[in-house]
Short mmCIF file of C-alpha atoms and ligand atoms in Angstrom, two decimals:
data_model
loop_
_atom_site.label_atom_id
_atom_site.label_comp_id
_atom_site.label_asym_id
_atom_site.label_seq_id
_atom_site.Cartn_x
_atom_site.Cartn_y
_atom_site.Cartn_z
CA MET A 273 47.88 -21.96 -21.37
CA ARG A 274 44.74 -22.20 -19.24
CA GLN A 275 44.51 -18.49 -18.64
CA GLU A 276 43.16 -17.50 -22.03
CA PRO A 277 40.04 -19.68 -22.22
CA TYR A 278 39.34 -18.85 -18.58
CA SER A 279 39.42 -15.08 -19.06
CA ALA A 280 37.60 -15.38 -22.39
CA GLN A 281 34.82 -17.26 -20.59
CA ILE A 282 34.64 -14.66 -17.84
CA GLU A 283 34.43 -11.91 -20.48
CA HIS A 284 31.66 -13.77 -22.29
CA ALA A 285 29.78 -14.28 -19.01
CA ALA A 286 30.21 -10.60 -18.09
CA ARG A 287 28.76 -9.56 -21.47
CA LEU A 288 25.73 -11.77 -20.91
CA LEU A 289 25.20 -10.20 -17.49
CA ARG A 290 25.45 -6.68 -18.88
CA ASP A 291 22.83 -7.74 -21.51
CA GLY A 292 20.39 -8.70 -18.75
CA ARG A 293 20.95 -12.46 -18.97
CA LEU A 294 21.54 -15.02 -16.19
CA VAL A 295 24.86 -16.70 -15.42
CA ALA A 296 25.37 -19.44 -12.83
CA PHE A 297 28.74 -19.15 -11.11
CA PRO A 298 30.67 -20.85 -8.31
CA THR A 299 31.20 -19.23 -4.92
CA GLU A 300 32.85 -20.76 -1.87
CA THR A 301 29.40 -21.46 -0.34
CA VAL A 302 27.16 -22.80 -3.14
CA TYR A 303 26.63 -22.02 -6.85
CA GLY A 304 24.80 -18.74 -7.44
CA LEU A 305 22.33 -17.78 -10.15
CA GLY A 306 23.52 -14.29 -11.00
CA ALA A 307 22.05 -11.22 -12.66
CA ASN A 308 23.04 -7.55 -12.78
CA ALA A 309 21.73 -6.35 -9.39
CA LEU A 310 20.99 -2.88 -10.85
CA ASP A 311 18.75 -4.29 -13.64
CA ALA A 312 15.26 -4.96 -12.24
CA GLU A 313 14.17 -6.86 -15.34
CA ALA A 314 17.16 -9.23 -15.23
CA VAL A 315 16.57 -9.83 -11.53
CA GLY A 316 12.93 -10.63 -12.37
CA ARG A 317 14.19 -13.52 -14.48
CA ILE A 318 15.96 -15.00 -11.44
CA TYR A 319 12.65 -15.23 -9.58
CA GLN A 320 11.02 -16.78 -12.68
CA VAL A 321 13.71 -19.40 -13.21
CA LYS A 322 13.88 -20.30 -9.52
CA ARG A 323 10.07 -20.16 -9.18
CA ARG A 324 10.86 -18.25 -6.02
CA PRO A 325 8.18 -16.13 -4.31
CA GLY A 326 8.82 -12.39 -4.52
CA THR A 327 8.91 -12.21 -0.72
CA SER A 328 12.40 -13.73 -0.54
CA PRO A 329 15.20 -11.16 -0.94
CA LEU A 330 18.39 -11.87 -2.87
CA ILE A 331 21.95 -11.43 -1.67
CA VAL A 332 23.99 -8.89 -3.66
CA HIS A 333 27.57 -9.96 -4.40
CA VAL A 334 30.29 -7.32 -4.56
CA ALA A 335 34.00 -7.37 -5.39
CA SER A 336 35.16 -4.85 -2.77
CA ILE A 337 34.22 -3.03 0.41
CA GLU A 338 34.00 0.18 -1.65
CA MET A 339 31.38 -1.40 -3.93
CA ALA A 340 29.39 -2.50 -0.87
CA ALA A 341 29.61 0.93 0.75
CA SER A 342 28.36 2.58 -2.47
CA LEU A 343 25.08 0.63 -2.23
CA VAL A 344 24.09 1.48 1.37
CA ALA A 345 22.84 4.61 3.09
CA ASN A 346 25.56 4.38 5.70
CA TRP A 347 28.54 2.03 6.04
CA PRO A 348 29.00 1.89 9.81
CA GLU A 349 32.28 1.18 11.54
CA ILE A 350 30.98 -2.20 12.73
CA ALA A 351 30.31 -3.26 9.10
CA ASP A 352 33.80 -2.17 8.18
CA ARG A 353 35.36 -4.22 10.96
CA LEU A 354 33.35 -7.31 10.01
CA ALA A 355 34.08 -6.93 6.30
CA ARG A 356 37.80 -6.36 6.89
CA ARG A 357 37.98 -9.56 8.96
CA PHE A 358 35.62 -11.89 7.08
CA TRP A 359 35.52 -10.68 3.46
CA PRO A 360 36.00 -12.15 1.03
CA GLY A 361 34.05 -14.91 2.76
CA PRO A 362 30.69 -16.45 3.71
CA LEU A 363 29.24 -13.53 5.71
CA THR A 364 26.27 -11.51 4.39
CA LEU A 365 25.69 -8.11 6.01
CA VAL A 366 22.19 -6.59 5.91
CA LEU A 367 22.15 -2.77 5.87
CA GLU A 368 19.82 0.09 4.85
CA LYS A 369 19.89 0.70 1.10
CA GLN A 370 21.14 3.93 -0.42
CA LEU A 371 18.26 5.51 -2.36
CA ASN A 372 19.36 9.06 -3.22
CA LYS A 373 21.80 8.64 -6.10
CA PRO A 374 22.91 5.88 -8.46
CA PRO A 375 23.71 3.06 -8.09
CA VAL A 376 20.36 2.17 -6.48
CA ILE A 377 19.45 -1.44 -5.75
CA PRO A 378 15.92 -1.89 -7.13
CA GLY A 379 13.10 -3.00 -4.83
CA ILE A 380 12.75 -6.40 -6.51
CA VAL A 381 16.23 -7.44 -5.29
CA SER A 382 15.34 -6.93 -1.65
CA ALA A 383 11.71 -8.10 -1.89
CA GLY A 384 10.47 -4.57 -1.22
CA LEU A 385 12.48 -4.12 2.01
CA SER A 386 14.44 -0.94 2.71
CA THR A 387 17.54 -3.06 3.39
CA VAL A 388 19.94 -5.10 1.25
CA GLY A 389 22.08 -8.17 2.03
CA LEU A 390 25.67 -7.77 0.78
CA ARG A 391 28.64 -10.07 0.62
CA MET A 392 32.01 -10.41 -1.10
CA PRO A 393 32.51 -14.07 -2.09
CA ALA A 394 35.86 -15.82 -1.56
CA HIS A 395 36.05 -17.45 -4.97
CA PRO A 396 38.36 -16.31 -7.77
CA ILE A 397 35.78 -16.95 -10.51
CA ALA A 398 33.02 -15.07 -8.65
CA LEU A 399 35.30 -12.09 -7.97
CA ALA A 400 36.66 -12.02 -11.55
CA LEU A 401 33.09 -12.14 -12.86
CA ILE A 402 31.86 -9.22 -10.72
CA LEU A 403 34.90 -7.14 -11.74
CA ALA A 404 34.48 -7.98 -15.44
CA ALA A 405 30.75 -7.21 -15.34
CA GLY A 406 31.50 -3.95 -13.51
CA VAL A 407 28.26 -4.20 -11.54
CA PRO A 408 27.16 -5.92 -8.32
CA LEU A 409 25.50 -9.29 -8.93
CA ALA A 410 22.25 -10.39 -7.29
CA ALA A 411 22.57 -14.13 -6.84
CA PRO A 412 20.54 -16.62 -4.85
CA SER A 413 21.50 -20.28 -4.91
CA ALA A 414 21.17 -21.73 -8.43
CA ASN A 415 18.34 -24.18 -7.73
CA ARG A 416 14.53 -24.16 -7.93
CA PHE A 417 12.81 -22.83 -4.84
CA THR A 418 12.72 -25.34 -1.92
CA GLU A 419 15.13 -27.73 -3.67
CA LEU A 420 18.66 -28.53 -2.57
CA SER A 421 21.35 -25.94 -3.14
CA PRO A 422 23.92 -26.88 -5.82
CA THR A 423 27.56 -27.36 -4.84
CA THR A 424 28.78 -28.48 -8.29
CA ALA A 425 28.16 -27.23 -11.84
CA ASP A 426 26.54 -30.56 -12.57
CA HIS A 427 23.92 -29.98 -9.85
CA VAL A 428 23.06 -26.67 -11.55
CA ARG A 429 22.83 -28.32 -14.97
CA ARG A 430 20.53 -31.04 -13.66
CA GLY A 431 18.39 -28.61 -11.66
CA LEU A 432 17.98 -25.65 -14.02
CA GLY A 433 19.03 -27.04 -17.43
CA SER A 434 18.55 -24.63 -20.32
CA ASP A 435 16.82 -22.00 -18.14
CA VAL A 436 20.23 -20.51 -17.38
CA ASP A 437 22.20 -18.82 -20.17
CA LEU A 438 25.65 -19.98 -19.01
CA ILE A 439 27.14 -22.05 -16.19
CA LEU A 440 30.72 -21.33 -15.14
CA ASP A 441 32.28 -24.51 -13.74
CA GLY A 442 34.63 -23.98 -10.81
CA GLY A 443 34.50 -27.48 -9.34
CA PRO A 444 32.94 -28.29 -5.96
CA CYS A 445 32.24 -25.43 -3.52
CA PRO A 446 34.67 -25.63 -0.58
CA VAL A 447 32.35 -24.34 2.20
CA GLY A 448 29.29 -26.18 0.89
CA ILE A 449 26.51 -24.42 2.85
CA GLU A 450 25.09 -20.92 2.50
CA SER A 451 26.54 -17.77 4.06
CA THR A 452 25.87 -16.50 7.56
CA VAL A 453 23.36 -13.62 7.38
CA LEU A 454 23.88 -10.85 9.96
CA SER A 455 21.62 -7.81 10.11
CA LEU A 456 23.16 -4.47 11.09
CA ALA A 457 20.02 -2.62 9.99
CA GLY A 458 19.05 -1.47 13.49
CA TRP A 459 22.61 -0.81 14.64
CA SER A 460 22.63 2.98 14.32
CA GLY A 461 19.29 3.06 16.17
CA GLY A 462 20.83 1.19 19.09
CA SER A 463 19.66 -2.39 18.29
CA PRO A 464 22.21 -5.20 18.45
CA PRO A 465 23.38 -7.07 15.34
CA VAL A 466 20.97 -9.94 14.63
CA LEU A 467 21.97 -13.35 13.29
CA LEU A 468 19.27 -14.12 10.72
CA ARG A 469 20.82 -17.32 9.38
CA PRO A 470 23.74 -19.35 10.70
CA GLY A 471 26.22 -20.34 7.99
CA GLY A 472 29.79 -20.45 6.79
CA ILE A 473 31.14 -18.03 9.44
CA ALA A 474 30.39 -19.28 12.98
CA ARG A 475 28.55 -17.10 15.51
CA SER A 476 31.56 -17.42 17.85
CA GLN A 477 33.88 -15.95 15.20
CA ILE A 478 31.59 -12.93 14.84
CA GLU A 479 31.12 -12.53 18.59
CA SER A 480 34.84 -12.62 19.26
CA LEU A 481 35.17 -9.57 17.00
CA ILE A 482 32.09 -7.45 17.87
CA GLY A 483 30.63 -8.93 21.07
CA PRO A 484 27.25 -10.64 21.56
CA VAL A 485 24.82 -10.88 18.64
CA ALA A 486 21.09 -11.53 19.04
CA SER A 487 19.22 -14.27 17.21
CA ALA A 488 16.13 -13.55 15.11
CA GLY A 489 13.29 -14.23 17.52
CA ASP A 490 15.18 -13.13 20.68
CA PRO A 491 13.28 -10.44 22.59
CA ALA A 492 16.49 -8.35 22.45
CA ALA A 493 16.41 -8.43 18.66
CA GLY A 494 12.95 -6.86 18.48
CA PRO A 495 10.77 -7.44 15.44
CA HIS A 496 13.09 -8.20 12.58
CA PRO A 497 12.41 -9.10 8.99
CA ALA A 498 14.00 -12.49 8.30
CA PRO A 499 12.25 -13.13 5.02
CA GLY A 500 12.86 -16.13 2.89
CA LEU A 501 13.78 -18.37 5.79
CA HIS A 502 11.05 -20.83 4.95
CA PRO A 503 11.04 -23.83 7.24
CA ARG A 504 11.15 -26.21 4.29
CA HIS A 505 14.12 -25.05 2.29
CA TYR A 506 17.31 -26.83 1.39
CA SER A 507 15.37 -30.11 1.10
CA PRO A 508 16.08 -33.29 -0.82
CA ARG A 509 13.04 -34.89 -2.54
CA THR A 510 13.52 -38.05 -0.49
CA THR A 511 11.98 -37.97 3.00
CA LEU A 512 14.70 -37.07 5.50
CA TYR A 513 14.59 -37.96 9.19
CA LEU A 514 16.87 -36.82 11.97
CA ALA A 515 17.85 -39.97 13.86
CA THR A 516 18.64 -39.91 17.57
CA ASN A 517 21.14 -42.53 18.77
CA GLY A 518 20.98 -44.38 15.43
CA LYS A 519 17.26 -45.17 15.70
CA LEU A 520 15.83 -45.78 12.22
CA PRO A 521 12.43 -46.22 10.57
CA ASP A 522 11.66 -49.97 10.56
CA ARG A 523 10.32 -50.08 7.01
CA GLY A 524 11.61 -49.35 3.54
CA ARG A 525 14.93 -49.00 1.77
CA GLY A 526 16.99 -46.38 3.49
CA LEU A 527 20.28 -44.55 3.54
CA TYR A 528 21.88 -43.73 6.88
CA LEU A 529 24.27 -40.78 7.11
CA GLN A 530 26.33 -41.86 10.05
CA HIS A 531 28.28 -39.44 12.18
CA ARG A 532 28.87 -40.95 15.61
CA HIS A 533 26.16 -43.55 16.22
CA ALA A 534 25.88 -46.99 14.62
CA PRO A 535 22.44 -47.67 13.08
CA SER A 536 19.80 -49.52 15.12
CA ARG A 537 19.26 -52.20 12.47
CA ALA A 538 21.13 -54.10 9.76
CA ASN A 539 20.57 -54.18 5.98
CA ILE A 540 20.65 -50.50 5.28
CA THR A 541 23.19 -48.53 3.30
CA ILE A 542 25.54 -46.50 5.46
CA HIS A 543 27.44 -43.42 4.38
CA GLN A 544 30.02 -42.16 6.87
CA MET A 545 29.97 -38.35 7.19
CA PRO A 546 33.13 -36.33 7.99
CA GLN A 547 33.76 -35.72 11.70
CA SER A 548 34.45 -31.96 11.66
CA PRO A 549 31.68 -29.35 11.14
CA ALA A 550 33.53 -27.81 8.16
CA GLY A 551 34.13 -31.21 6.52
CA TYR A 552 30.52 -32.20 7.16
CA ALA A 553 29.16 -28.95 5.66
CA ALA A 554 31.35 -29.30 2.57
CA ALA A 555 30.08 -32.85 1.96
CA LEU A 556 26.41 -32.47 2.92
CA TYR A 557 24.61 -31.24 -0.22
CA GLU A 558 26.60 -33.52 -2.54
CA VAL A 559 25.64 -36.53 -0.40
CA LEU A 560 21.97 -35.44 -0.40
CA HIS A 561 22.02 -34.89 -4.19
CA GLN A 562 23.43 -38.42 -4.58
CA ALA A 563 20.87 -39.82 -2.17
CA ASP A 564 18.08 -38.22 -4.20
CA ALA A 565 19.43 -39.87 -7.34
CA GLY A 566 19.31 -43.32 -5.63
CA SER A 567 15.94 -44.98 -5.09
CA TYR A 568 15.68 -44.74 -1.32
CA ASN A 569 12.41 -44.50 0.58
CA TRP A 570 14.09 -42.38 3.21
CA ILE A 571 17.34 -40.81 4.35
CA ALA A 572 18.11 -40.88 8.07
CA VAL A 573 20.74 -38.50 9.39
CA ASP A 574 22.60 -39.27 12.59
CA ARG A 575 21.91 -36.09 14.58
CA PRO A 576 25.13 -34.07 14.94
CA PRO A 577 26.11 -32.73 18.39
CA SER A 578 24.10 -29.83 19.81
CA THR A 579 27.24 -27.74 20.41
CA PRO A 580 27.75 -24.22 18.95
CA GLU A 581 30.17 -25.20 16.19
CA TRP A 582 27.44 -27.40 14.64
CA GLU A 583 24.82 -24.59 14.56
CA ALA A 584 24.82 -24.04 10.78
CA VAL A 585 24.83 -27.75 9.87
CA ARG A 586 22.04 -28.41 12.41
CA ASP A 587 20.00 -25.55 10.92
CA ARG A 588 20.23 -26.97 7.37
CA LEU A 589 19.43 -30.50 8.54
CA GLN A 590 16.41 -29.29 10.50
CA ARG A 591 15.11 -27.44 7.44
CA ALA A 592 15.68 -30.52 5.27
CA ALA A 593 13.95 -32.85 7.72
CA THR A 594 10.36 -33.97 7.45
CA GLU A 595 9.89 -33.64 11.19
CA TYR A 596 10.94 -29.98 11.03
CA SER A 597 7.68 -28.48 12.22
CA ARG A 598 7.39 -30.97 15.07
CA ALA A 599 10.99 -30.34 16.15
CA GLY A 600 9.94 -26.70 16.62
CA ALA A 601 13.33 -25.34 15.59
CA SER A 602 13.61 -21.78 14.33
P1 LIG B 942 19.94 -17.49 -0.70
O1 LIG B 942 20.68 -16.51 -1.54
O2 LIG B 942 19.00 -18.36 -1.48
O3 LIG B 942 20.89 -18.29 0.13
O4 LIG B 942 18.99 -16.68 0.30
C1 LIG B 942 19.28 -15.39 0.70
C2 LIG B 942 18.76 -15.17 2.10
O5 LIG B 942 19.42 -14.04 2.64
C3 LIG B 942 17.28 -14.81 2.15
O6 LIG B 942 16.47 -15.94 2.18
C4 LIG B 942 17.21 -14.00 3.43
O7 LIG B 942 17.07 -14.87 4.50
C5 LIG B 942 18.58 -13.34 3.51
N1 LIG B 942 18.47 -11.93 3.10
C6 LIG B 942 18.87 -11.39 1.94
N2 LIG B 942 18.61 -10.06 1.91
C7 LIG B 942 18.04 -9.75 3.08
C8 LIG B 942 17.50 -8.55 3.65
N3 LIG B 942 17.52 -7.40 3.00
N4 LIG B 942 16.96 -8.63 4.89
C9 LIG B 942 16.96 -9.80 5.56
N5 LIG B 942 17.42 -10.98 5.06
C10 LIG B 942 17.96 -10.96 3.85
MG1 LIG B 943 18.70 -20.89 -1.68
#
């Protein structure tokens, strides 16, 4: 009974994409704002709608390893091993683009770089959409630049409204934060893989498969383009502080996102966050969207542990926090 309207909607969405229009769709990480990745004009509309600077490359979503391999100059064995283990899933692989024969990813997708970020999303609607469209989809998160990423269709509707031609509703995103971005661009030249952005797949999971990876900024990584990782990104409109040991601002109406530490003062609203990193990540953006809709003067977040399994959550919180530049995180 439910199958027909579902596939009819996917078909309709795929037609829009082939016509150069924009479709917002669910993935396991966050909602994406998709366009045909081979259509430079359609991709231009993504930047317009997001008001995103042209220096920030887009991730290209594929439905198979074969589709990914057809877009790059060389699909190395290490990429194959990673893709076979973690795809479909929240791991983006950055590789040199293929430029000699179609399909060629236009320069606008990768912000003029010679590389492209590729991933196969673990979401039935996203995969069905790519297959129905028959082309790879360029899709950043479906929000205006610097605003919070959407993890429900309603977030997309409120953030982008009529600027998007269609929103496919797949319910809340199960991972809830963006993909891990791993560059393999220097691999054939002897450079190690470089973790450009922590995310849905933990560094330890990658390292247990391929050995140590460098971080952007490590001397071992060498100079490495990590564009689009603006310090203020993923931010709520409300001022967000990272609280150490429950210590809160002493003025104003606030919301405290508690993890382990009780707040230092009474008369504030407390929201208890999930204990596990995966549960926390899945809940985070929805809680911040709700907090933004309330009339708080500030949000204080109980700092999560500084252990490896919290790396991605810590990264997003640091980028969301007002004190980001002073915290000196990278
Ligand atoms: P978003 O889709 O909004 O989560 O952002 C995509 C992010 O992926 C960008 O901000 C970059 O950090 C990263 N990325 C995508 N393509 C490349 C690339 N070719 N080289 C390096 N980083 C990339
Ligand atoms: Mg984004």
